[in-house]
XYZ file of C-alpha atoms in Angstrom:
356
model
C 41.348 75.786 -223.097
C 42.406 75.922 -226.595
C 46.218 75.925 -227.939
C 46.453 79.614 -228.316
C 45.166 80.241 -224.507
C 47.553 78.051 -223.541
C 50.281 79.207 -225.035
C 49.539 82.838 -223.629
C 49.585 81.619 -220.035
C 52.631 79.314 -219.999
C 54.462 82.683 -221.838
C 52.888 84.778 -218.758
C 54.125 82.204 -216.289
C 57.776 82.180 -217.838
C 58.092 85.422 -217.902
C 56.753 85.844 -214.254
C 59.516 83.109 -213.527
C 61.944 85.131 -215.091
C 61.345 88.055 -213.263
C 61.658 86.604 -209.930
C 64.560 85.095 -211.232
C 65.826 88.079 -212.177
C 65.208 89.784 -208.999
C 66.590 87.560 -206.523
C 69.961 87.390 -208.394
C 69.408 91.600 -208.326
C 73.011 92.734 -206.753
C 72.564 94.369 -203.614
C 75.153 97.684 -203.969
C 77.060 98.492 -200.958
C 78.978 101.795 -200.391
C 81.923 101.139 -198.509
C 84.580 103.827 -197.721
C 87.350 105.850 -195.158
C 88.752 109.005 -195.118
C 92.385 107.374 -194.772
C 93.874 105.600 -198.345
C 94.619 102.092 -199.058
C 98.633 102.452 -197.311
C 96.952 102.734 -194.081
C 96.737 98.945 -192.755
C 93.082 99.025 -191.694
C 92.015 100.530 -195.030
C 93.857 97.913 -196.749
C 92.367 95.338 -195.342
C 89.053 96.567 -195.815
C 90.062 96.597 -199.482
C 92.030 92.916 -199.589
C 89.891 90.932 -197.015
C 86.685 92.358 -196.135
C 84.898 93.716 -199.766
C 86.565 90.468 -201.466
C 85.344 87.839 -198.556
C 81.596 89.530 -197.560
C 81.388 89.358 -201.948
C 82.425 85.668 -202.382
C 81.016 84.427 -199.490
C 77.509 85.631 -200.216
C 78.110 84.536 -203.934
C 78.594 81.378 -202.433
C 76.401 80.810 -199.467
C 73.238 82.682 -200.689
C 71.415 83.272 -203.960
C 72.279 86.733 -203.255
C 74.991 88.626 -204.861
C 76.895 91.771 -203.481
C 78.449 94.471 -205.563
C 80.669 96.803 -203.152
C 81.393 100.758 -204.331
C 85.129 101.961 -202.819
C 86.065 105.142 -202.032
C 89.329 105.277 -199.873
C 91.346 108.111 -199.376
C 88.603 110.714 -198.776
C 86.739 109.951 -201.941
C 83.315 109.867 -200.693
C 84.369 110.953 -196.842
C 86.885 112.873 -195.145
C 88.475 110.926 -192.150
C 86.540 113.587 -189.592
C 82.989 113.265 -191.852
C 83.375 109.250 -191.477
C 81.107 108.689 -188.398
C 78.171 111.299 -190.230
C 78.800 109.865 -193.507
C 77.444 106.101 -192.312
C 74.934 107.848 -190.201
C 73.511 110.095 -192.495
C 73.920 106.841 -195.540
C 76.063 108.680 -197.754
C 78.016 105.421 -197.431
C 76.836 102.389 -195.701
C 79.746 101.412 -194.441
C 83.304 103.228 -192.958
C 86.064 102.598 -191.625
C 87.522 105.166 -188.882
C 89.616 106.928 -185.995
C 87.680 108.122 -182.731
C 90.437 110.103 -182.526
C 88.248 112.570 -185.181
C 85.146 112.156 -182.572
C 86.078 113.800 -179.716
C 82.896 114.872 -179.075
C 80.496 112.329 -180.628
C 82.352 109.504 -178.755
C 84.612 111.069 -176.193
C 85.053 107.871 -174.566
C 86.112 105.410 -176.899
C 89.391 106.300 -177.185
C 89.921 104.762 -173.513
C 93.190 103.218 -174.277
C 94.493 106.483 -175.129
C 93.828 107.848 -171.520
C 96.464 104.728 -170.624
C 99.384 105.488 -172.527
C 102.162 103.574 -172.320
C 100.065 100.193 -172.581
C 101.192 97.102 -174.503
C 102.617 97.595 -177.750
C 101.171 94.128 -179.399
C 98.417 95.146 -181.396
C 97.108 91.904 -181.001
C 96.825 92.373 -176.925
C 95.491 95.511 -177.436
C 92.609 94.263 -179.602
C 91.769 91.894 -176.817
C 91.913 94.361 -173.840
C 89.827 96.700 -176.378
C 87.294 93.802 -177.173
C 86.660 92.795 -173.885
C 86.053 96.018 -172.543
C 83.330 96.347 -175.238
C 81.750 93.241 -174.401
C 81.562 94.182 -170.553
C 80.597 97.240 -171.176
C 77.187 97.575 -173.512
C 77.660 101.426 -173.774
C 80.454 101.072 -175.699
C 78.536 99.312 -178.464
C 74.973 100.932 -177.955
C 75.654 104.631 -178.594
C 76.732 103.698 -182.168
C 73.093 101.936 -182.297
C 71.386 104.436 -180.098
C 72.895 107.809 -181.255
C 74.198 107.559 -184.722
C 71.962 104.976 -186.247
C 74.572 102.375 -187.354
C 75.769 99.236 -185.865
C 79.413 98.440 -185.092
C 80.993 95.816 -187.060
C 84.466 95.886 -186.498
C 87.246 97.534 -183.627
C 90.411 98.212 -185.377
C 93.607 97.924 -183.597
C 96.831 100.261 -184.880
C 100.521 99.158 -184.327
C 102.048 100.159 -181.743
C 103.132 104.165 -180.966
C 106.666 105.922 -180.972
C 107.705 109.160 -181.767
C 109.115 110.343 -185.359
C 110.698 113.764 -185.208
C 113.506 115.636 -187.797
C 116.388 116.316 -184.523
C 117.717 113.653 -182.059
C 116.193 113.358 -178.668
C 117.486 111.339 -175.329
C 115.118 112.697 -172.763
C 111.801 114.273 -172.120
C 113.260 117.474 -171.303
C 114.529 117.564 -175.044
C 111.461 118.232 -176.310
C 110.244 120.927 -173.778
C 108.949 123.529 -176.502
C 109.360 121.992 -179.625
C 106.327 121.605 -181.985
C 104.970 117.763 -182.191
C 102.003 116.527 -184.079
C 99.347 114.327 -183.376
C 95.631 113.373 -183.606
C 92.991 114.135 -180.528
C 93.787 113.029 -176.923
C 97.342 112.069 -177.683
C 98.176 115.396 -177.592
C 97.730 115.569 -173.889
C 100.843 113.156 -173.859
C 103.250 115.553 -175.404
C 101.410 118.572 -173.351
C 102.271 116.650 -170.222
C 105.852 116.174 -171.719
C 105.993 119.851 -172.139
C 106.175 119.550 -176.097
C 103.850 122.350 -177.982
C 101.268 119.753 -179.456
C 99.974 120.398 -183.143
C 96.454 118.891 -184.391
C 97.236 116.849 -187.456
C 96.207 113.793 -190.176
C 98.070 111.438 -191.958
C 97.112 113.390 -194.942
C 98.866 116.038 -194.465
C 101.722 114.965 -192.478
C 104.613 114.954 -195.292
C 104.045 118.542 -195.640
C 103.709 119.342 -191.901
C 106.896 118.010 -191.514
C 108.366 119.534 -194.330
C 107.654 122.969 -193.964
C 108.254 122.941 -190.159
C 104.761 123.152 -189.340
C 105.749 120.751 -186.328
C 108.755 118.707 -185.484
C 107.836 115.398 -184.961
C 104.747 113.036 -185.012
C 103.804 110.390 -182.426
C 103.114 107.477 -185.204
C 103.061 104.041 -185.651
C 105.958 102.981 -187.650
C 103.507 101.540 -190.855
C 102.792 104.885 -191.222
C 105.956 106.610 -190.724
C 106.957 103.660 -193.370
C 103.952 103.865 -195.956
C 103.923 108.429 -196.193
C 107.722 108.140 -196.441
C 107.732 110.799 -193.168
C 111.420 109.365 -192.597
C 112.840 111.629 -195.773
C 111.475 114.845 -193.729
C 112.056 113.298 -190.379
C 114.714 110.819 -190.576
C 114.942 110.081 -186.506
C 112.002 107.302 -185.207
C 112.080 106.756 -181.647
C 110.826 103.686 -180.000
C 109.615 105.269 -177.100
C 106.597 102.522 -177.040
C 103.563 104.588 -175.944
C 101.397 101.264 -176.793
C 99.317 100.365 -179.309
C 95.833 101.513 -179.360
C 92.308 100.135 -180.540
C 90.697 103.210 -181.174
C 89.086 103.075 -185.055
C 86.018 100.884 -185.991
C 84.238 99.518 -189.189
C 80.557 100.139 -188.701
C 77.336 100.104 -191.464
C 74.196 102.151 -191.571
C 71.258 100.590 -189.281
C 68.416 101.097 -191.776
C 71.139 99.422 -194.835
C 71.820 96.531 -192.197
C 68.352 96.012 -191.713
C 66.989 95.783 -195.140
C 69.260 92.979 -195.973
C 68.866 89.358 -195.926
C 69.511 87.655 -192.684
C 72.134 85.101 -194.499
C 73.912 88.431 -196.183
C 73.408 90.226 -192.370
C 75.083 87.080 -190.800
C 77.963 86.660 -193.303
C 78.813 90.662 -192.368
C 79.149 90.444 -188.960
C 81.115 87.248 -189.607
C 83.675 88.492 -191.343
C 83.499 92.112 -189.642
C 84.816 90.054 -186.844
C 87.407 88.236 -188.784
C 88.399 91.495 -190.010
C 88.811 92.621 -186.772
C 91.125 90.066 -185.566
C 93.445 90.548 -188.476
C 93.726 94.430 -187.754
C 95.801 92.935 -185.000
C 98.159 89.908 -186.281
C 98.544 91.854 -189.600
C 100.194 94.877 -187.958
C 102.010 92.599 -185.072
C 103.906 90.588 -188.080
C 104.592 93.545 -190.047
C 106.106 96.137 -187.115
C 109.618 94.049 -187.102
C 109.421 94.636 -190.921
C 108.273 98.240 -191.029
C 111.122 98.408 -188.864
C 113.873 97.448 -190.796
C 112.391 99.213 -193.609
C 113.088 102.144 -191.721
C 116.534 101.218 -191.456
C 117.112 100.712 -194.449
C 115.517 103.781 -196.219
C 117.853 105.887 -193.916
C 116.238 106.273 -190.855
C 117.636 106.687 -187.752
C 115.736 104.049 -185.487
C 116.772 103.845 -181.572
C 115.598 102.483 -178.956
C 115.233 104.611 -175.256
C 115.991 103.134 -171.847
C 112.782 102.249 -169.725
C 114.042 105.291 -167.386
C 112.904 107.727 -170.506
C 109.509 106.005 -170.013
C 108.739 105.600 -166.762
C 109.701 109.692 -166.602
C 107.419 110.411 -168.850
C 104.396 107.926 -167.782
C 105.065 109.768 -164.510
C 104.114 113.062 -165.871
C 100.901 111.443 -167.116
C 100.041 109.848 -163.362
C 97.348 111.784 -162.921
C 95.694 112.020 -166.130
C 93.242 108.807 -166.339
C 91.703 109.844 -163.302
C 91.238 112.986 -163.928
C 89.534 111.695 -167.651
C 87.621 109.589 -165.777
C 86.178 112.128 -163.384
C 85.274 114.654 -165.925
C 83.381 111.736 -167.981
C 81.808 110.418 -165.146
C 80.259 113.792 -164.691
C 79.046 113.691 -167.988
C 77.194 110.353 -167.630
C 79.662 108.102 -168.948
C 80.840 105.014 -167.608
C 84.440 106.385 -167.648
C 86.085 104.942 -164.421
C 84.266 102.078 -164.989
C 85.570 101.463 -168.578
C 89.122 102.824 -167.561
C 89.448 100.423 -164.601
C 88.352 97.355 -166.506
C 91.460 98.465 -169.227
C 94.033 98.202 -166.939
C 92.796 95.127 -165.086
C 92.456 93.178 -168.627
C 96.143 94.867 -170.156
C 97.671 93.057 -166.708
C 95.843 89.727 -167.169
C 97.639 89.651 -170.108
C 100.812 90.466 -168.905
C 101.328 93.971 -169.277
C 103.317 95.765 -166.803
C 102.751 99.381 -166.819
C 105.537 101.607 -166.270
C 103.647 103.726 -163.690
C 100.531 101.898 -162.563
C 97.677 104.345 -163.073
C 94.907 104.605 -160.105
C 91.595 105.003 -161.052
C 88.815 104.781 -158.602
């Protein structure tokens, strides 16, 4: 071989080095995103903890390298498009409320049917995960229906009721307008309130302009939209706190990337997932006082108020149950196993529901 040929082929093999080089460090671009802004706890965290850990970790643990694209705040989805947006891979991943699926996934706002449940977010995850992990359903139809694989459950601090008059008892709001998002309306329909269909987006205005009254909410976001300056009474009523968003990626993304990338994901998905919970246990007492001291008026209702209104609800998660039994989901099954888990961990329910 003379000097010339050789030079040719060790420049060939460099540059074929290079290349492969090049590739491997190639970022892999991930489109992460929710229909609710960065004020909203979950959403935050997806912004603080999960883009920032699944990108250093991989940096760290893989010759990979992962560049994330954000969209909060309905930038790339609306909080009702979430669900289609990962399914369809407008985004690969998104964070969101079942509440906005009552059709798609009419079941997996279980703790809903319960209200009234522990108001530790943290308990609430538990009851929520175990329940999912008993229950394969829960986690298949995201697999099996809309082509995308469940990554996180999201717990949400627990619910009261934000409203612009004073109110001592249930018969106080017989009539009066009161907002809300999916089947918690059936709560204030059962308390004989005129429930209103509405999103954190819009709930400054709604309040506002007297479009309704009040909002059942959990105090971060009566704290973070500033609805205390257009409704400046919060009522701990404590209808519980629920477990009823999710993170979840596209299947087909999932499965073209690296098993080390895949694994760190699901790590941290679940890591993610446990914060949801201690994050918004610590910061209730806080959200509280912040209340407080922007003006609101924050009391507290005696556990008669409660056990009044849990009683109007008595028959409700049986009658859920029964009408998603008939459609072939595991309903009682899933509603039963709720209420059994809640008590293990030392919830007392006002009225104990009876599902058979």
């Amino acid at each position: 071989m003379s000097i010339r040929t050789w030079m040719q082929s060790l420049a060939c093999a460099t540059l074929i080095v290079a290349a492969g080089s090049a590739t491997a460090q190639e970022a892999i671009r991930l489109r992460i995103a929710s229909g609710h802004p960065p004020v909203n706890t979950y959403v935050n965290l997806m912004q603080t903890f999960f883009v920032p850990e699944v990108t250093k970790r991989v940096a760290a643990r893989t010759k990979q390298k992962v560049e994330f694209v954000e969209g909060y705040g309905g930038a790339m989805v609306k909080v009702a498009d979430t669900l289609e947006g990962v399914q369809s891979g407008i985004i690969d991943i998104g964070g969101f409320c079942f509440c906005f699926e009552p059709s798609n996934l009419p079941l997996h706002a279980f703790q809903v049917m319960l209200p009234f449940g522990t108001m530790d977010p943290v308990v609430s995850l538990k009851v929520a995960r175990a329940v999912f992990d008993k229950v394969p359903y829960m986690s298949k139809v995201f697999e099996d229906k809309f082509r995308q694989k469940l990554i996180a459950l999201i717990a949400d601090n627990g619910y009261n009721l934000g409203t612009t008059m004073e109110w001592n008892n249930v018969s106080d709001l017989k009539g009066v307008k009161l907002a809300g998002a999916g089947l918690n309306l059936k709560w204030l329909e059962f308390a004989g309130a005129v429930p209103v269909q509405g999103s954190l987006v819009e709930a400054y205005t709604g309040l506002q302009t007297g479009v309704y009254n009040g909002w059942i909410m959990f105090p971060s976001g009566y704290v973070n939209f500033k609805l205390y300056e257009v409704g400046k009474y919060y009522t701990e009523i404590g209808f519980g706190a629920i477990t009823w968003h999710a993170l979840t990626m596209n299947r087909a993304r999932f499965a073209k990337l690296p098993k080390e990338v895949q694994d760190i994901i699901i790590q941290v998905g679940r890591e993610y997932e446990v914060l949801t919970g201690t994050v918004n246990e610590e910061n209730y007492p806080k959200q509280m006082e912040q209340l407080r001291k922007a003006g609101a008026i924050v009391k507290q209702l005696p556990d008669s108020v409660r056990v009044e209104w849990a009683n109007s609800l008595k028959g409700w998660p049986q009658e859920k149950a029964t009408e998603l039994d008939k459609a072939g989901l595991p309903a009682s099954q899933v509603l039963k196993l709720a209420l059994e888990e809640a008590e293990k961990l030392g919830h007392k329910w006002p009225v104990r529901y009876q599902v058979k």
